[in-house]
mmCIF file of C-alpha atoms and ligand atoms in Angstrom:
data_model
loop_
_atom_site.group_PDB
_atom_site.id
_atom_site.type_symbol
_atom_site.label_atom_id
_atom_site.label_comp_id
_atom_site.label_asym_id
_atom_site.label_seq_id
_atom_site.Cartn_x
_atom_site.Cartn_y
_atom_site.Cartn_z
ATOM 1 C CA UNK P 12 -0.040 0.088 -0.125
ATOM 2 C CA UNK P 13 1.478 3.670 -0.799
ATOM 3 C CA UNK P 14 -0.926 4.918 2.281
ATOM 4 C CA UNK P 15 -0.435 4.797 6.119
ATOM 5 C CA UNK P 16 -3.641 5.212 8.198
ATOM 6 C CA UNK P 17 -3.541 7.770 10.912
ATOM 7 C CA UNK P 18 -7.019 8.264 11.899
ATOM 8 C CA UNK P 19 -8.729 6.617 13.732
ATOM 9 C CA UNK P 20 -6.039 4.619 14.217
ATOM 10 C CA UNK P 21 -2.259 4.813 13.872
ATOM 11 C CA UNK P 22 -0.838 2.110 11.822
ATOM 12 C CA UNK P 23 2.651 1.939 12.366
ATOM 13 C CA UNK P 24 4.843 -0.824 14.459
ATOM 14 C CA UNK P 25 7.879 0.100 15.846
ATOM 15 C CA UNK P 26 10.220 -0.804 18.646
ATOM 16 C CA UNK P 27 11.799 0.984 21.193
ATOM 17 C CA UNK P 28 15.110 2.448 20.520
ATOM 18 C CA UNK P 29 16.378 1.492 24.338
ATOM 19 C CA UNK P 30 14.872 -2.048 24.876
ATOM 20 C CA UNK P 31 13.364 -3.186 21.808
ATOM 21 C CA UNK P 32 9.921 -2.941 23.112
ATOM 22 C CA UNK P 33 6.872 -2.122 21.279
ATOM 23 C CA UNK P 34 6.065 1.144 20.905
ATOM 24 C CA UNK P 35 2.529 2.370 21.434
ATOM 25 C CA UNK P 36 1.459 4.917 19.188
ATOM 26 C CA UNK P 37 -0.602 7.747 21.274
ATOM 27 C CA UNK P 38 -0.856 10.757 18.950
ATOM 28 C CA UNK P 39 0.237 12.654 15.733
ATOM 29 C CA UNK P 40 2.994 15.469 15.556
ATOM 30 C CA UNK P 41 2.942 17.525 12.850
ATOM 31 C CA UNK P 42 6.725 18.538 13.083
ATOM 32 C CA UNK P 43 6.627 20.098 9.230
ATOM 33 C CA UNK P 44 8.714 18.178 6.781
ATOM 34 C CA UNK P 45 8.223 15.158 9.145
ATOM 35 C CA UNK P 46 4.885 13.701 10.150
ATOM 36 C CA UNK P 47 5.943 12.132 13.840
ATOM 37 C CA UNK P 48 4.161 9.899 16.148
ATOM 38 C CA UNK P 49 4.247 10.431 19.913
ATOM 39 C CA UNK P 50 4.670 7.168 21.483
ATOM 40 C CA UNK P 51 5.330 5.250 24.816
ATOM 41 C CA UNK P 52 7.449 2.283 25.207
ATOM 42 C CA UNK P 53 5.178 -0.835 26.340
ATOM 43 C CA UNK P 54 8.024 -2.240 28.364
ATOM 44 C CA UNK P 55 10.259 0.587 29.719
ATOM 45 C CA UNK P 56 7.877 3.476 29.155
ATOM 46 C CA UNK P 57 10.201 5.815 27.333
ATOM 47 C CA UNK P 58 8.539 8.437 25.400
ATOM 48 C CA UNK P 59 9.453 8.049 21.905
ATOM 49 C CA UNK P 60 8.806 10.256 19.033
ATOM 50 C CA UNK P 61 8.796 7.928 15.942
ATOM 51 C CA UNK P 62 9.152 9.389 12.246
ATOM 52 C CA UNK P 63 6.191 8.049 10.206
ATOM 53 C CA UNK P 64 7.564 5.827 7.617
ATOM 54 C CA UNK P 65 6.794 8.072 4.976
ATOM 55 C CA UNK P 66 9.173 10.042 2.367
ATOM 56 C CA UNK P 67 12.535 9.486 2.851
ATOM 57 C CA UNK P 68 11.639 7.643 6.416
ATOM 58 C CA UNK P 69 10.321 4.715 4.228
ATOM 59 C CA UNK P 70 13.925 3.889 4.164
ATOM 60 C CA UNK P 71 15.428 5.646 7.008
ATOM 61 C CA UNK P 72 14.093 5.221 10.551
ATOM 62 C CA UNK P 73 14.583 7.846 12.919
ATOM 63 C CA UNK P 74 13.409 8.247 16.146
ATOM 64 C CA UNK P 75 13.718 10.781 19.030
ATOM 65 C CA UNK P 76 13.730 10.480 22.675
ATOM 66 C CA UNK P 77 13.325 14.213 24.123
ATOM 67 C CA UNK P 78 13.555 13.748 27.531
ATOM 68 C CA UNK P 79 17.007 12.094 26.942
ATOM 69 C CA UNK P 80 18.097 14.444 24.291
ATOM 70 C CA UNK P 81 19.375 11.478 21.818
ATOM 71 C CA UNK P 82 18.319 10.571 18.435
ATOM 72 C CA UNK P 83 18.485 7.478 16.458
ATOM 73 C CA UNK P 84 18.605 6.395 12.928
ATOM 74 C CA UNK P 85 20.037 8.221 9.956
ATOM 75 C CA UNK P 86 22.182 10.991 10.934
ATOM 76 C CA UNK P 87 21.194 13.688 8.583
ATOM 77 C CA UNK P 88 17.773 13.629 9.246
ATOM 78 C CA UNK P 89 17.626 12.272 12.759
ATOM 79 C CA UNK P 90 19.726 15.086 14.404
ATOM 80 C CA UNK P 91 18.062 17.946 12.587
ATOM 81 C CA UNK P 92 14.685 16.519 13.956
ATOM 82 C CA UNK P 93 15.611 16.540 17.212
ATOM 83 C CA UNK P 94 17.074 20.029 16.970
ATOM 84 C CA UNK P 95 13.551 21.202 15.119
ATOM 85 C CA UNK P 96 11.642 19.569 18.179
ATOM 86 C CA UNK P 97 13.958 20.941 21.131
ATOM 87 C CA UNK P 98 13.535 24.266 19.569
ATOM 88 C CA UNK P 99 9.873 24.981 18.021
ATOM 89 C CA UNK P 100 9.445 28.182 16.500
ATOM 90 C CA UNK P 101 6.423 30.348 17.712
ATOM 91 C CA UNK P 102 6.113 32.635 14.903
ATOM 92 C CA UNK P 103 2.896 32.122 12.955
ATOM 93 C CA UNK P 104 3.113 30.749 9.940
ATOM 94 C CA UNK P 105 1.242 31.465 6.794
ATOM 95 C CA UNK P 106 -0.921 28.435 5.391
ATOM 96 C CA UNK P 107 -3.647 29.057 2.459
ATOM 97 C CA UNK P 108 -6.394 26.331 2.491
ATOM 98 C CA UNK P 109 -8.088 25.663 -0.920
ATOM 99 C CA UNK P 110 -10.922 23.373 -0.811
ATOM 100 C CA UNK P 111 -12.152 21.795 -4.246
ATOM 101 C CA UNK P 112 -14.349 18.966 -3.003
ATOM 102 C CA UNK P 113 -15.050 17.729 0.111
ATOM 103 C CA UNK P 114 -14.217 14.184 1.333
ATOM 104 C CA UNK P 115 -14.750 12.200 4.768
ATOM 105 C CA UNK P 116 -11.834 9.944 3.852
ATOM 106 C CA UNK P 117 -8.518 11.867 2.732
ATOM 107 C CA UNK P 118 -4.999 11.275 1.843
ATOM 108 C CA UNK P 119 -2.531 13.651 2.823
ATOM 109 C CA UNK P 120 0.589 14.109 0.549
ATOM 110 C CA UNK P 121 3.167 16.340 2.450
ATOM 111 C CA UNK P 122 5.596 17.850 0.064
ATOM 112 C CA UNK P 123 7.458 20.071 2.723
ATOM 113 C CA UNK P 124 10.953 19.263 2.361
ATOM 114 C CA UNK P 125 14.542 21.427 2.796
ATOM 115 C CA UNK P 126 15.533 20.367 -0.844
ATOM 116 C CA UNK P 127 13.671 21.491 -3.886
ATOM 117 C CA UNK P 128 14.191 18.184 -5.573
ATOM 118 C CA UNK P 129 12.812 16.409 -2.774
ATOM 119 C CA UNK P 130 9.592 18.523 -2.799
ATOM 120 C CA UNK P 131 8.954 18.304 -6.556
ATOM 121 C CA UNK P 132 9.802 14.241 -6.291
ATOM 122 C CA UNK P 133 7.129 13.632 -3.560
ATOM 123 C CA UNK P 134 4.644 15.831 -5.348
ATOM 124 C CA UNK P 135 4.601 13.610 -7.980
ATOM 125 C CA UNK P 136 3.290 10.931 -6.036
ATOM 126 C CA UNK P 137 -0.091 12.996 -6.268
ATOM 127 C CA UNK P 138 -0.875 11.249 -9.678
ATOM 128 C CA UNK P 139 -0.772 7.707 -8.610
ATOM 129 C CA UNK P 140 -3.239 8.699 -5.630
ATOM 130 C CA UNK P 141 -5.572 10.467 -8.274
ATOM 131 C CA UNK P 142 -5.513 7.624 -10.591
ATOM 132 C CA UNK P 143 -5.871 4.718 -8.227
ATOM 133 C CA UNK P 144 -7.291 6.106 -4.980
ATOM 134 C CA UNK P 145 -10.496 7.770 -6.105
ATOM 135 C CA UNK P 146 -12.140 6.784 -3.075
ATOM 136 C CA UNK P 147 -10.499 9.481 -1.087
ATOM 137 C CA UNK P 148 -9.896 12.852 -1.198
ATOM 138 C CA UNK P 149 -6.392 13.874 -1.836
ATOM 139 C CA UNK P 150 -4.939 16.975 0.262
ATOM 140 C CA UNK P 151 -1.909 18.103 -1.081
ATOM 141 C CA UNK P 152 0.759 19.963 1.609
ATOM 142 C CA UNK P 153 2.935 22.311 -0.768
ATOM 143 C CA UNK P 154 5.401 24.765 0.124
ATOM 144 C CA UNK P 155 4.589 28.137 -1.831
ATOM 145 C CA UNK P 156 6.979 27.942 -4.622
ATOM 146 C CA UNK P 157 5.430 24.558 -5.476
ATOM 147 C CA UNK P 158 1.755 25.614 -5.640
ATOM 148 C CA UNK P 159 1.645 26.039 -9.640
ATOM 149 C CA UNK P 160 2.559 22.196 -9.809
ATOM 150 C CA UNK P 161 0.146 20.901 -8.094
ATOM 151 C CA UNK P 162 -2.259 18.721 -10.584
ATOM 152 C CA UNK P 163 -6.027 18.897 -11.361
ATOM 153 C CA UNK P 164 -8.086 16.268 -9.363
ATOM 154 C CA UNK P 165 -6.930 17.037 -5.838
ATOM 155 C CA UNK P 166 -9.421 17.540 -3.044
ATOM 156 C CA UNK P 167 -7.809 20.332 -1.164
ATOM 157 C CA UNK P 168 -4.279 22.224 -1.170
ATOM 158 C CA UNK P 169 -2.838 23.595 1.921
ATOM 159 C CA UNK P 170 0.066 26.270 0.731
ATOM 160 C CA UNK P 171 2.307 27.026 3.374
ATOM 161 C CA UNK P 172 4.525 29.864 3.279
ATOM 162 C CA UNK P 173 7.821 28.409 4.366
ATOM 163 C CA UNK P 174 11.206 28.951 2.557
ATOM 164 C CA UNK P 175 13.452 25.766 1.491
ATOM 165 C CA UNK P 176 15.846 27.008 3.999
ATOM 166 C CA UNK P 177 13.578 26.937 6.990
ATOM 167 C CA UNK P 178 11.636 23.730 5.923
ATOM 168 C CA UNK P 179 13.433 21.499 8.653
ATOM 169 C CA UNK P 180 12.378 23.655 11.555
ATOM 170 C CA UNK P 181 9.101 22.807 13.487
ATOM 171 C CA UNK P 182 6.475 25.479 13.788
ATOM 172 C CA UNK P 183 4.189 25.040 16.456
ATOM 173 C CA UNK P 184 1.470 27.034 14.413
ATOM 174 C CA UNK P 185 1.693 24.123 11.467
ATOM 175 C CA UNK P 186 0.909 21.459 13.871
ATOM 176 C CA UNK P 187 -1.950 23.185 15.228
ATOM 177 C CA UNK P 188 -3.293 24.025 12.010
ATOM 178 C CA UNK P 189 -3.041 20.388 10.325
ATOM 179 C CA UNK P 190 -4.514 18.881 13.979
ATOM 180 C CA UNK P 191 -7.454 21.328 13.612
ATOM 181 C CA UNK P 192 -8.491 20.402 10.137
ATOM 182 C CA UNK P 193 -7.978 16.785 10.984
ATOM 183 C CA UNK P 194 -11.303 16.873 12.989
ATOM 184 C CA UNK P 195 -13.027 17.442 9.385
ATOM 185 C CA UNK P 196 -12.522 13.845 8.604
ATOM 186 C CA UNK P 197 -13.528 10.333 9.632
ATOM 187 C CA UNK P 198 -10.443 8.919 8.168
ATOM 188 C CA UNK P 199 -7.274 10.023 7.413
ATOM 189 C CA UNK P 200 -4.153 8.353 5.399
ATOM 190 C CA UNK P 201 -0.830 9.790 4.938
ATOM 191 C CA UNK P 202 0.807 9.136 1.155
ATOM 192 C CA UNK P 203 4.230 7.268 1.311
ATOM 193 C CA UNK P 204 5.300 10.040 -0.611
ATOM 194 C CA UNK P 205 8.145 8.124 -2.148
ATOM 195 C CA UNK P 206 11.199 9.850 -2.829
ATOM 196 C CA UNK P 207 11.573 8.498 -6.284
ATOM 197 C CA UNK P 208 8.120 7.425 -7.799
ATOM 198 C CA UNK P 209 8.014 5.810 -11.128
ATOM 199 C CA UNK P 210 4.424 6.502 -12.181
ATOM 200 C CA UNK P 211 3.985 10.222 -13.337
ATOM 201 C CA UNK P 212 3.335 12.254 -16.502
ATOM 202 C CA UNK P 213 5.510 15.506 -15.835
ATOM 203 C CA UNK P 214 2.783 17.459 -18.253
ATOM 204 C CA UNK P 215 0.019 16.902 -15.685
ATOM 205 C CA UNK P 216 1.856 18.851 -12.941
ATOM 206 C CA UNK P 217 3.370 21.857 -15.366
ATOM 207 C CA UNK P 218 0.900 21.658 -17.727
ATOM 208 C CA UNK P 219 3.371 22.056 -20.495
ATOM 209 C CA UNK P 220 3.856 19.129 -23.036
ATOM 210 C CA UNK P 221 6.672 16.906 -23.543
ATOM 211 C CA UNK P 222 9.052 17.381 -26.464
ATOM 212 C CA UNK P 223 7.630 16.640 -29.931
ATOM 213 C CA UNK P 224 10.332 15.126 -32.165
ATOM 214 C CA UNK P 225 8.434 15.767 -34.964
ATOM 215 C CA UNK P 226 9.114 19.417 -34.904
ATOM 216 C CA UNK P 227 12.051 20.354 -37.327
ATOM 217 C CA UNK P 228 13.520 23.034 -34.975
ATOM 218 C CA UNK P 229 16.768 21.612 -33.327
ATOM 219 C CA UNK P 230 17.210 23.530 -30.050
ATOM 220 C CA UNK P 231 19.992 22.766 -27.604
ATOM 221 C CA UNK P 232 19.778 24.139 -24.369
ATOM 222 C CA UNK P 233 22.610 24.635 -21.427
ATOM 223 C CA UNK P 234 21.077 24.814 -17.870
ATOM 224 C CA UNK P 235 23.413 27.279 -16.432
ATOM 225 C CA UNK P 236 24.000 27.627 -12.356
ATOM 226 C CA UNK P 237 26.830 29.541 -10.451
ATOM 227 C CA UNK P 238 26.756 27.286 -7.114
ATOM 228 C CA UNK P 239 28.275 23.949 -8.906
ATOM 229 C CA UNK P 240 30.298 25.313 -12.034
ATOM 230 C CA UNK P 241 30.956 23.301 -15.144
ATOM 231 C CA UNK P 242 35.088 23.991 -14.961
ATOM 232 C CA UNK P 243 37.557 21.649 -13.109
ATOM 233 C CA UNK P 244 36.537 21.709 -9.249
ATOM 234 C CA UNK P 245 40.011 22.455 -8.154
ATOM 235 C CA UNK P 246 40.519 25.760 -10.215
ATOM 236 C CA UNK P 247 36.697 26.751 -9.181
ATOM 237 C CA UNK P 248 37.828 26.192 -5.405
ATOM 238 C CA UNK P 249 40.827 28.170 -5.928
ATOM 239 C CA UNK P 250 39.217 31.123 -7.771
ATOM 240 C CA UNK P 251 36.466 31.338 -5.046
ATOM 241 C CA UNK P 252 39.058 31.518 -2.520
ATOM 242 C CA UNK P 253 41.195 34.176 -4.093
ATOM 243 C CA UNK P 254 37.790 36.173 -4.654
ATOM 244 C CA UNK P 255 38.066 35.362 -8.421
ATOM 245 C CA UNK P 256 34.622 34.090 -8.700
ATOM 246 C CA UNK P 257 33.572 36.027 -11.774
ATOM 247 C CA UNK P 258 36.505 34.330 -13.518
ATOM 248 C CA UNK P 259 35.125 30.968 -12.696
ATOM 249 C CA UNK P 260 31.555 32.150 -14.288
ATOM 250 C CA UNK P 261 33.677 33.807 -17.307
ATOM 251 C CA UNK P 262 35.530 30.294 -17.696
ATOM 252 C CA UNK P 263 32.083 28.387 -17.719
ATOM 253 C CA UNK P 264 30.506 30.881 -20.280
ATOM 254 C CA UNK P 265 33.699 30.611 -22.473
ATOM 255 C CA UNK P 266 33.387 26.676 -22.133
ATOM 256 C CA UNK P 267 29.429 27.047 -22.955
ATOM 257 C CA UNK P 268 29.992 29.259 -26.335
ATOM 258 C CA UNK P 269 32.831 26.699 -27.244
ATOM 259 C CA UNK P 270 30.830 23.777 -27.111
ATOM 260 C CA UNK P 271 27.580 25.519 -28.932
ATOM 261 C CA UNK P 272 30.124 26.887 -31.583
ATOM 262 C CA UNK P 273 31.447 23.175 -32.055
ATOM 263 C CA UNK P 274 28.161 21.671 -32.312
ATOM 264 C CA UNK P 275 26.785 24.518 -34.827
ATOM 265 C CA UNK P 276 29.801 23.408 -36.887
ATOM 266 C CA UNK P 277 28.313 19.609 -37.220
ATOM 267 C CA UNK P 278 24.650 20.884 -37.001
ATOM 268 C CA UNK P 279 24.323 24.172 -38.658
ATOM 269 C CA UNK P 280 20.719 24.457 -38.306
ATOM 270 C CA UNK P 281 20.921 23.985 -34.486
ATOM 271 C CA UNK P 282 19.816 26.973 -32.422
ATOM 272 C CA UNK P 283 21.097 27.557 -28.868
ATOM 273 C CA UNK P 284 19.589 28.700 -25.495
ATOM 274 C CA UNK P 285 21.103 29.412 -21.875
ATOM 275 C CA UNK P 286 18.727 29.004 -19.112
ATOM 276 C CA UNK P 287 19.041 28.655 -15.261
ATOM 277 C CA UNK P 288 19.750 30.664 -12.323
ATOM 278 C CA UNK P 289 22.280 33.605 -12.387
ATOM 279 C CA UNK P 290 22.983 36.099 -14.910
ATOM 280 C CA UNK P 291 26.706 36.427 -14.214
ATOM 281 C CA UNK P 292 28.694 37.080 -17.684
ATOM 282 C CA UNK P 293 27.168 37.791 -21.123
ATOM 283 C CA UNK P 294 26.582 35.554 -24.209
ATOM 284 C CA UNK P 295 26.634 36.364 -27.722
ATOM 285 C CA UNK P 296 23.439 37.324 -29.725
ATOM 286 C CA UNK P 297 23.387 34.218 -31.242
ATOM 287 C CA UNK P 298 22.664 32.411 -28.018
ATOM 288 C CA UNK P 299 19.419 33.202 -26.532
ATOM 289 C CA UNK P 300 20.050 33.975 -22.743
ATOM 290 C CA UNK P 301 16.798 33.116 -20.704
ATOM 291 C CA UNK P 302 18.593 32.968 -17.563
ATOM 292 C CA UNK P 303 16.979 34.604 -14.272
ATOM 293 C CA UNK P 304 18.034 35.962 -11.002
ATOM 294 C CA UNK P 305 15.260 34.515 -9.376
ATOM 295 C CA UNK P 306 12.478 32.168 -10.263
ATOM 296 C CA UNK P 307 8.612 32.631 -9.740
ATOM 297 C CA UNK P 308 5.765 31.060 -11.241
ATOM 298 C CA UNK P 309 5.651 32.816 -14.558
ATOM 299 C CA UNK P 310 9.351 32.381 -15.255
ATOM 300 C CA UNK P 311 8.915 28.928 -14.151
ATOM 301 C CA UNK P 312 6.416 27.766 -16.657
ATOM 302 C CA UNK P 313 8.497 30.125 -19.390
ATOM 303 C CA UNK P 314 11.308 27.705 -18.897
ATOM 304 C CA UNK P 315 9.801 24.663 -19.029
ATOM 305 C CA UNK P 316 8.072 25.609 -22.469
ATOM 306 C CA UNK P 317 11.835 26.124 -23.591
ATOM 307 C CA UNK P 318 12.491 22.787 -22.131
ATOM 308 C CA UNK P 319 9.993 21.249 -24.295
ATOM 309 C CA UNK P 320 11.023 22.970 -27.439
ATOM 310 C CA UNK P 321 14.748 21.716 -26.749
ATOM 311 C CA UNK P 322 15.625 18.545 -28.521
ATOM 312 C CA UNK P 323 18.665 18.548 -26.151
ATOM 313 C CA UNK P 324 19.329 19.875 -22.811
ATOM 314 C CA UNK P 325 22.663 19.863 -20.937
ATOM 315 C CA UNK P 326 23.453 20.624 -17.531
ATOM 316 C CA UNK P 327 25.510 19.689 -14.218
ATOM 317 C CA UNK P 328 24.007 17.172 -12.095
ATOM 318 C CA UNK P 329 21.344 18.244 -9.597
ATOM 319 C CA UNK P 330 17.811 18.918 -8.987
ATOM 320 C CA UNK P 331 17.953 21.991 -11.436
ATOM 321 C CA UNK P 332 17.888 18.996 -14.024
ATOM 322 C CA UNK P 333 14.615 17.607 -13.016
ATOM 323 C CA UNK P 334 12.106 19.757 -14.958
ATOM 324 C CA UNK P 335 14.360 20.130 -17.841
ATOM 325 C CA UNK P 336 14.871 16.400 -18.638
ATOM 326 C CA UNK P 337 11.294 15.742 -17.624
ATOM 327 C CA UNK P 338 10.173 17.927 -20.688
ATOM 328 C CA UNK P 339 13.227 17.626 -23.403
ATOM 329 C CA UNK P 340 13.596 14.943 -26.067
ATOM 330 C CA UNK P 341 17.250 14.130 -24.773
ATOM 331 C CA UNK P 342 19.515 15.138 -21.738
ATOM 332 C CA UNK P 343 23.068 15.111 -20.921
ATOM 333 C CA UNK P 344 23.633 15.079 -17.331
ATOM 334 C CA UNK P 345 27.250 16.173 -16.609
ATOM 335 C CA UNK P 346 28.258 14.278 -13.272
ATOM 336 C CA UNK P 347 30.759 15.887 -10.879
ATOM 337 C CA UNK P 348 33.192 13.220 -9.478
ATOM 338 C CA UNK P 349 31.560 13.423 -5.979
ATOM 339 C CA UNK P 350 28.029 12.915 -7.445
ATOM 340 C CA UNK P 351 27.854 9.465 -9.133
ATOM 341 C CA UNK P 352 26.293 7.985 -5.738
ATOM 342 C CA UNK P 353 23.197 10.073 -6.642
ATOM 343 C CA UNK P 354 22.895 8.511 -9.988
ATOM 344 C CA UNK P 355 19.530 9.150 -12.262
ATOM 345 C CA UNK P 356 18.063 10.832 -8.953
ATOM 346 C CA UNK P 357 18.065 14.040 -10.750
ATOM 347 C CA UNK P 358 16.239 12.870 -13.632
ATOM 348 C CA UNK P 359 12.575 12.505 -14.749
ATOM 349 C CA UNK P 360 12.549 9.633 -17.130
ATOM 350 C CA UNK P 361 9.702 10.305 -19.835
ATOM 351 C CA UNK P 362 10.424 6.921 -21.743
ATOM 352 C CA UNK P 363 9.455 3.508 -21.005
ATOM 353 C CA UNK P 364 11.704 1.548 -23.547
ATOM 354 C CA UNK P 365 14.883 0.850 -21.536
ATOM 355 C CA UNK P 366 16.894 0.902 -24.674
ATOM 356 C CA UNK P 367 15.482 4.287 -25.677
ATOM 357 C CA UNK P 368 15.780 5.694 -22.349
ATOM 358 C CA UNK P 369 19.525 4.624 -22.522
ATOM 359 C CA UNK P 370 19.866 6.748 -25.555
ATOM 360 C CA UNK P 371 17.957 9.843 -24.259
ATOM 361 C CA UNK P 372 19.377 10.292 -21.021
ATOM 362 C CA UNK P 373 23.233 10.064 -20.786
ATOM 363 C CA UNK P 374 25.225 10.520 -17.728
ATOM 364 C CA UNK P 375 28.865 12.075 -18.564
ATOM 365 C CA UNK P 376 32.098 12.977 -16.233
ATOM 366 C CA UNK P 377 32.597 16.461 -15.789
ATOM 367 C CA UNK P 378 36.146 15.962 -17.011
ATOM 368 C CA UNK P 379 35.050 14.692 -20.346
ATOM 369 C CA UNK P 380 36.796 16.735 -23.098
ATOM 370 C CA UNK P 381 34.597 18.814 -25.341
ATOM 371 C CA UNK P 382 35.654 16.921 -28.372
ATOM 372 C CA UNK P 383 34.242 13.919 -27.231
ATOM 373 C CA UNK P 384 31.074 15.595 -25.785
ATOM 374 C CA UNK P 385 30.247 17.135 -29.071
ATOM 375 C CA UNK P 386 30.616 13.506 -30.984
ATOM 376 C CA UNK P 387 28.220 12.188 -28.510
ATOM 377 C CA UNK P 388 25.815 15.258 -28.978
ATOM 378 C CA UNK P 389 26.276 14.835 -32.885
ATOM 379 C CA UNK P 390 25.358 11.264 -32.688
ATOM 380 C CA UNK P 391 22.220 11.670 -30.289
ATOM 381 C CA UNK P 392 20.870 14.608 -32.483
ATOM 382 C CA UNK P 393 21.562 13.155 -35.674
ATOM 383 C CA UNK P 394 21.193 9.326 -35.344
ATOM 384 C CA UNK P 395 18.024 9.693 -33.007
ATOM 385 C CA UNK P 396 15.296 8.850 -35.788
ATOM 386 C CA UNK P 397 17.156 5.804 -37.219
ATOM 387 C CA UNK P 398 17.962 4.552 -33.699
ATOM 388 C CA UNK P 399 14.249 4.851 -32.874
ATOM 389 C CA UNK P 400 13.164 3.221 -35.986
ATOM 390 C CA UNK P 401 15.397 0.139 -35.554
ATOM 391 C CA UNK P 402 14.445 -0.200 -31.945
ATOM 392 C CA UNK P 403 10.655 0.001 -32.629
ATOM 393 C CA UNK P 404 10.242 -1.970 -35.799
ATOM 394 C CA UNK P 405 9.746 -5.240 -34.016
ATOM 395 C CA UNK P 406 7.178 -3.987 -32.103
ATOM 396 C CA UNK P 407 5.612 -2.262 -35.120
ATOM 397 C CA UNK P 408 5.949 -5.757 -37.173
ATOM 398 C CA UNK P 409 4.002 -7.503 -34.467
ATOM 399 C CA UNK P 410 1.002 -4.782 -34.349
ATOM 400 C CA UNK P 411 0.572 -5.116 -38.028
HETATM 401 ZN ZN1 ZN C 1044 11.679 0.721 26.063
#
């Protein structure tokens, strides 16, 4: 099941971190990013706060003993959880409630997270609930910057005005708001909010269609970012330390121009766009510069259309690649050497056939030479149609 009941009964079996006795669930604590259960150990009577097994907690257990000031489980989540519970924030947080249809039985999908990519990936779970759990109303809790991505078909949207940087904190007013809303429902379930769901169509979220390979335009887009640069990491660090960051941006700009120039020699009809965050350095007029200083709903929608128009998007690994890869024809994810452990976590696959997916989504080391990169890009763009014909001929033959 991709849901967990929390009302009228809390369905979670957990053991005490001190004595391994069974924990008796008592009540729900709406921490914010986490949904926690206040429990008591049936053996040693320790009061344990148990993280509901949804989101990253489906695979990483987190437990807190506030009285003893101890955390148990995954360090990167439990420690911050303990800190947040020790230091609740009393400032009122703004929450906007939109109700589209009323239901007695609801599923809550909580998308609050301190990483942008995690918020988006959690939200993608909405599609499966809308399509497969129609007996329940779906309530989506989203940070304000993600409101525009909520798909049609949900019952309610609760928009929380919380910044990413504050999303690990515990706001008492958030707990009060959600606890009070719970009174309206007979049965409440929480979505498992898997970190990497497989069933989704990104266009239902952005309302922007995916790339149409029938279009003749060949647009290649590079996704610019300034915090993780496409230059040698040692040089980048050295320049940053010596206050020469602008030189690092300039070098990245030069590399992108050089790449685009080489591609245009191979594919003269190609057009080029730079998108992304940060506007340092300028590009020549033959490269369309669509970078922004800050994203808002309008620029997000505009940029998704650019990705959809792009035959190929290229960018440095990170959550900045999710929406581009979800809409573009093909993707090159440039991998810094310390990011291989996060392989594929930033790519939204829009392809069912494994072989075609292998063709459309490529992962290349950041040290790759421009020559090798251009050879790969040339083959991706020029050989695509023939590759698809070869790979789908058997399927078409069977149908005919
Ligand atoms: Zn115990």
